[in-house]
């Protein structure tokens, strides 16, 4: 292990960097330059992984995801579900049925609030600040043309392989229809929630074009779905 001179450390007493090897007070080097660089790279990777993990946890704990996770847990456990929802019409009323009705009433306001938020975003829309119309029409083409084709083909393949019951036409219709629907207006306030400035101009422009073209493309998709199920 080689001995370093007094110029190996900063004169101001700062911490060593990648170009300054770690040394003992007497000047003897602890690790060589390559080992120190490897340690810095490893700690940088660990820090990046921690940031990514923190972002994933924060995303999972967002209000929408938290409500979905809690609802799935309650709905999958009959004892908990019976507290909020009456399972037997002839049985006693659920203890917290009033709370379920209140939450259901508040939840019904999600769609009109989403449309109002979309309208507010469109009202602040600046045509000059929009992304390229080629990008907008490309996203619309993928959402209203490519995705319905993939969804219909996937459902028919699942029926062919016996995963889905061919006689359950309502299930097949719902699955195909979900693939044909335009982007939900709820993406506007999700975008506003994650945008540093709370803006959603780009997604509002995309949704506007999708909804305008959905009159034709969604009708065409429904015609194809009904012809397959008839």
Short mmCIF file of C-alpha atoms in Angstrom, two decimals:
data_model
loop_
_atom_site.label_atom_id
_atom_site.label_comp_id
_atom_site.label_asym_id
_atom_site.label_seq_id
_atom_site.Cartn_x
_atom_site.Cartn_y
_atom_site.Cartn_z
CA UNK A 1 0.00 0.00 0.00
CA UNK A 2 1.63 3.23 -1.11
CA UNK A 3 2.20 6.27 1.13
CA UNK A 4 0.66 9.55 0.08
CA UNK A 5 2.04 13.02 0.49
CA UNK A 6 0.42 15.85 2.37
CA UNK A 7 -1.25 17.07 -0.83
CA UNK A 8 -3.62 14.08 -0.98
CA UNK A 9 -6.23 15.73 1.22
CA UNK A 10 -7.92 19.11 0.90
CA UNK A 11 -6.16 21.89 2.76
CA UNK A 12 -9.53 23.09 4.08
CA UNK A 13 -10.19 19.76 5.78
CA UNK A 14 -13.04 18.80 3.47
CA UNK A 15 -14.19 15.23 3.01
CA UNK A 16 -12.36 13.17 0.38
CA UNK A 17 -13.83 12.97 -3.09
CA UNK A 18 -13.40 10.48 -5.91
CA UNK A 19 -10.09 12.18 -6.83
CA UNK A 20 -8.87 12.27 -3.19
CA UNK A 21 -8.11 8.80 -1.73
CA UNK A 22 -8.91 7.96 1.88
CA UNK A 23 -5.79 8.21 4.12
CA UNK A 24 -4.84 7.85 7.76
CA UNK A 25 -3.62 10.95 9.64
CA UNK A 26 -0.05 9.80 9.12
CA UNK A 27 -0.61 9.82 5.37
CA UNK A 28 -0.98 6.07 4.78
CA UNK A 29 -3.66 5.22 2.23
CA UNK A 30 -6.65 3.19 3.49
CA UNK A 31 -7.98 2.09 0.11
CA UNK A 32 -6.66 2.71 -3.36
CA UNK A 33 -8.36 4.94 -5.91
CA UNK A 34 -10.24 2.13 -7.65
CA UNK A 35 -11.69 0.78 -4.39
CA UNK A 36 -12.83 4.23 -3.34
CA UNK A 37 -14.47 4.82 -6.71
CA UNK A 38 -16.27 1.48 -6.40
CA UNK A 39 -17.55 2.44 -2.95
CA UNK A 40 -18.85 5.77 -4.24
CA UNK A 41 -20.57 3.98 -7.13
CA UNK A 42 -22.17 1.43 -4.79
CA UNK A 43 -23.47 4.12 -2.44
CA UNK A 44 -24.83 6.06 -5.42
CA UNK A 45 -26.67 2.95 -6.59
CA UNK A 46 -28.06 2.32 -3.10
CA UNK A 47 -29.24 5.94 -2.89
CA UNK A 48 -30.93 5.67 -6.31
CA UNK A 49 -32.68 2.45 -5.29
CA UNK A 50 -33.86 4.07 -2.05
CA UNK A 51 -35.28 7.04 -3.98
CA UNK A 52 -37.09 4.70 -6.38
CA UNK A 53 -38.46 2.65 -3.48
CA UNK A 54 -39.63 5.83 -1.73
CA UNK A 55 -41.39 6.96 -4.91
CA UNK A 56 -43.16 3.59 -5.30
CA UNK A 57 -44.31 3.61 -1.67
CA UNK A 58 -45.52 7.21 -1.98
CA UNK A 59 -47.44 6.29 -5.14
CA UNK A 60 -49.04 3.28 -3.48
CA UNK A 61 -50.09 5.40 -0.50
CA UNK A 62 -51.82 8.03 -2.63
CA UNK A 63 -55.50 8.59 -1.71
CA UNK A 64 -56.88 6.70 -4.71
CA UNK A 65 -54.63 3.66 -4.23
CA UNK A 66 -55.15 3.64 -0.47
CA UNK A 67 -58.94 3.69 -0.88
CA UNK A 68 -58.76 0.87 -3.46
CA UNK A 69 -56.54 -1.32 -1.26
CA UNK A 70 -58.71 -0.80 1.83
CA UNK A 71 -61.89 -1.47 -0.18
CA UNK A 72 -60.46 -4.72 -1.60
CA UNK A 73 -59.47 -5.91 1.87
CA UNK A 74 -62.91 -5.15 3.31
CA UNK A 75 -64.76 -6.67 0.34
CA UNK A 76 -62.70 -9.88 0.43
CA UNK A 77 -63.37 -10.56 4.13
CA UNK A 78 -67.05 -11.47 4.74
CA UNK A 79 -66.91 -10.47 8.42
CA UNK A 80 -65.70 -6.96 7.59
CA UNK A 81 -68.02 -6.64 4.61
CA UNK A 82 -70.99 -7.51 6.79
CA UNK A 83 -70.25 -4.54 9.04
CA UNK A 84 -70.81 -2.07 6.21
CA UNK A 85 -73.16 -3.88 3.82
CA UNK A 86 -76.15 -6.05 4.60
CA UNK A 87 -75.40 -9.45 3.04
CA UNK A 88 -78.84 -11.00 3.64
CA UNK A 89 -81.88 -8.88 2.69
CA UNK A 90 -83.94 -10.69 5.33
CA UNK A 91 -81.28 -10.35 8.03
CA UNK A 92 -80.51 -7.53 10.42
CA UNK A 93 -79.19 -4.23 9.18
CA UNK A 94 -75.42 -3.79 9.07
CA UNK A 95 -74.05 -1.76 12.03
CA UNK A 96 -72.20 0.73 9.81
CA UNK A 97 -74.60 0.75 6.89
CA UNK A 98 -75.16 4.48 7.37
CA UNK A 99 -71.43 5.07 6.90
CA UNK A 100 -71.49 3.02 3.70
CA UNK A 101 -74.40 5.10 2.37
CA UNK A 102 -72.58 8.35 3.19
CA UNK A 103 -69.39 7.18 1.46
CA UNK A 104 -71.38 5.96 -1.52
CA UNK A 105 -73.12 9.34 -1.76
CA UNK A 106 -69.77 11.14 -1.68
CA UNK A 107 -68.29 8.72 -4.21
CA UNK A 108 -71.06 9.46 -6.68
CA UNK A 109 -69.72 12.99 -6.94
CA UNK A 110 -66.42 11.78 -8.44
CA UNK A 111 -67.68 11.80 -12.04
CA UNK A 112 -69.24 15.31 -12.06
CA UNK A 113 -66.24 16.70 -10.17
CA UNK A 114 -63.93 15.08 -12.71
CA UNK A 115 -65.87 16.64 -15.58
CA UNK A 116 -65.82 20.04 -13.87
CA UNK A 117 -62.08 19.72 -13.37
CA UNK A 118 -61.66 18.75 -17.02
CA UNK A 119 -63.71 21.78 -18.06
CA UNK A 120 -61.57 24.04 -15.88
CA UNK A 121 -58.40 22.61 -17.42
CA UNK A 122 -59.80 23.13 -20.91
CA UNK A 123 -60.77 26.69 -20.00
CA UNK A 124 -57.13 27.45 -19.15
CA UNK A 125 -55.90 25.62 -22.24
CA UNK A 126 -53.48 27.54 -24.43
CA UNK A 127 -53.35 26.19 -27.99
CA UNK A 128 -49.82 27.47 -28.49
CA UNK A 129 -48.54 25.62 -25.43
CA UNK A 130 -50.03 22.29 -26.47
CA UNK A 131 -47.87 19.37 -27.44
CA UNK A 132 -47.63 18.47 -31.10
CA UNK A 133 -50.93 17.54 -32.74
CA UNK A 134 -49.14 14.58 -34.26
CA UNK A 135 -48.47 13.30 -30.74
CA UNK A 136 -52.07 13.95 -29.67
CA UNK A 137 -53.54 12.10 -32.64
CA UNK A 138 -50.99 9.32 -32.16
CA UNK A 139 -52.12 8.81 -28.56
CA UNK A 140 -55.77 8.97 -29.65
CA UNK A 141 -55.14 6.40 -32.39
CA UNK A 142 -53.50 4.01 -29.94
CA UNK A 143 -56.27 4.46 -27.35
CA UNK A 144 -59.32 4.25 -29.61
CA UNK A 145 -58.08 2.01 -32.44
CA UNK A 146 -55.12 -0.12 -31.37
CA UNK A 147 -56.30 -0.87 -27.81
CA UNK A 148 -59.82 -1.97 -28.90
CA UNK A 149 -58.29 -4.34 -31.46
CA UNK A 150 -55.92 -5.82 -28.88
CA UNK A 151 -58.67 -6.06 -26.26
CA UNK A 152 -61.18 -7.77 -28.56
CA UNK A 153 -58.55 -10.20 -29.87
CA UNK A 154 -57.37 -10.98 -26.32
CA UNK A 155 -60.91 -11.73 -25.11
CA UNK A 156 -61.60 -13.97 -28.11
CA UNK A 157 -58.32 -15.81 -27.49
CA UNK A 158 -59.27 -16.37 -23.85
CA UNK A 159 -62.60 -17.77 -25.02
CA UNK A 160 -60.85 -20.01 -27.53
CA UNK A 161 -58.48 -21.40 -24.88
CA UNK A 162 -61.37 -22.01 -22.48
CA UNK A 163 -60.33 -19.42 -19.89
CA UNK A 164 -63.59 -17.51 -20.38
CA UNK A 165 -66.97 -19.11 -20.78
CA UNK A 166 -68.24 -18.53 -24.31
CA UNK A 167 -71.84 -18.48 -23.05
CA UNK A 168 -71.13 -15.62 -20.62
CA UNK A 169 -71.66 -12.92 -23.20
CA UNK A 170 -72.12 -10.15 -20.65
CA UNK A 171 -68.62 -10.72 -19.24
CA UNK A 172 -67.15 -10.79 -22.72
CA UNK A 173 -69.00 -7.59 -23.63
CA UNK A 174 -67.76 -5.75 -20.52
CA UNK A 175 -64.15 -6.83 -21.06
CA UNK A 176 -64.20 -5.77 -24.70
CA UNK A 177 -65.95 -2.50 -23.89
CA UNK A 178 -63.35 -1.59 -21.27
CA UNK A 179 -60.65 -1.81 -23.94
CA UNK A 180 -62.58 0.53 -26.24
CA UNK A 181 -63.32 3.37 -23.84
CA UNK A 182 -61.43 6.69 -24.09
CA UNK A 183 -59.17 7.95 -21.34
CA UNK A 184 -61.04 8.69 -18.13
CA UNK A 185 -61.41 12.30 -17.03
CA UNK A 186 -59.93 11.31 -13.65
CA UNK A 187 -56.49 11.37 -15.28
CA UNK A 188 -56.75 15.17 -15.24
CA UNK A 189 -56.63 15.50 -11.45
CA UNK A 190 -54.12 12.65 -11.18
CA UNK A 191 -51.87 14.64 -13.50
CA UNK A 192 -52.49 17.80 -11.50
CA UNK A 193 -51.62 15.96 -8.31
CA UNK A 194 -48.24 14.78 -9.62
CA UNK A 195 -47.33 17.82 -11.72
CA UNK A 196 -44.95 20.19 -9.86
CA UNK A 197 -47.12 23.19 -10.81
CA UNK A 198 -50.49 21.42 -10.74
CA UNK A 199 -51.00 21.78 -14.49
CA UNK A 200 -52.77 19.35 -16.82
CA UNK A 201 -52.91 21.18 -20.14
CA UNK A 202 -51.36 18.38 -22.21
CA UNK A 203 -53.62 15.59 -20.93
CA UNK A 204 -56.66 17.85 -21.18
CA UNK A 205 -55.93 18.42 -24.88
CA UNK A 206 -55.52 14.68 -25.46
CA UNK A 207 -58.81 13.87 -23.69
CA UNK A 208 -60.63 16.58 -25.67
CA UNK A 209 -59.52 15.06 -28.99
CA UNK A 210 -60.34 11.53 -27.76
CA UNK A 211 -63.85 12.48 -26.70
CA UNK A 212 -64.49 14.22 -30.02
CA UNK A 213 -63.43 11.16 -32.02
CA UNK A 214 -65.06 8.67 -29.64
CA UNK A 215 -68.48 9.36 -31.16
CA UNK A 216 -67.38 7.60 -34.33
CA UNK A 217 -64.69 5.18 -33.17
CA UNK A 218 -66.54 3.95 -30.07
CA UNK A 219 -69.70 3.38 -32.12
CA UNK A 220 -67.67 1.37 -34.64
CA UNK A 221 -66.11 -0.69 -31.85
CA UNK A 222 -69.50 -1.40 -30.30
CA UNK A 223 -70.82 -2.55 -33.66
CA UNK A 224 -67.94 -5.00 -34.03
CA UNK A 225 -68.38 -6.29 -30.45
CA UNK A 226 -72.12 -6.85 -30.86
CA UNK A 227 -71.57 -8.65 -34.15
CA UNK A 228 -69.09 -10.99 -32.47
CA UNK A 229 -71.46 -11.71 -29.58
CA UNK A 230 -74.56 -12.23 -31.72
#
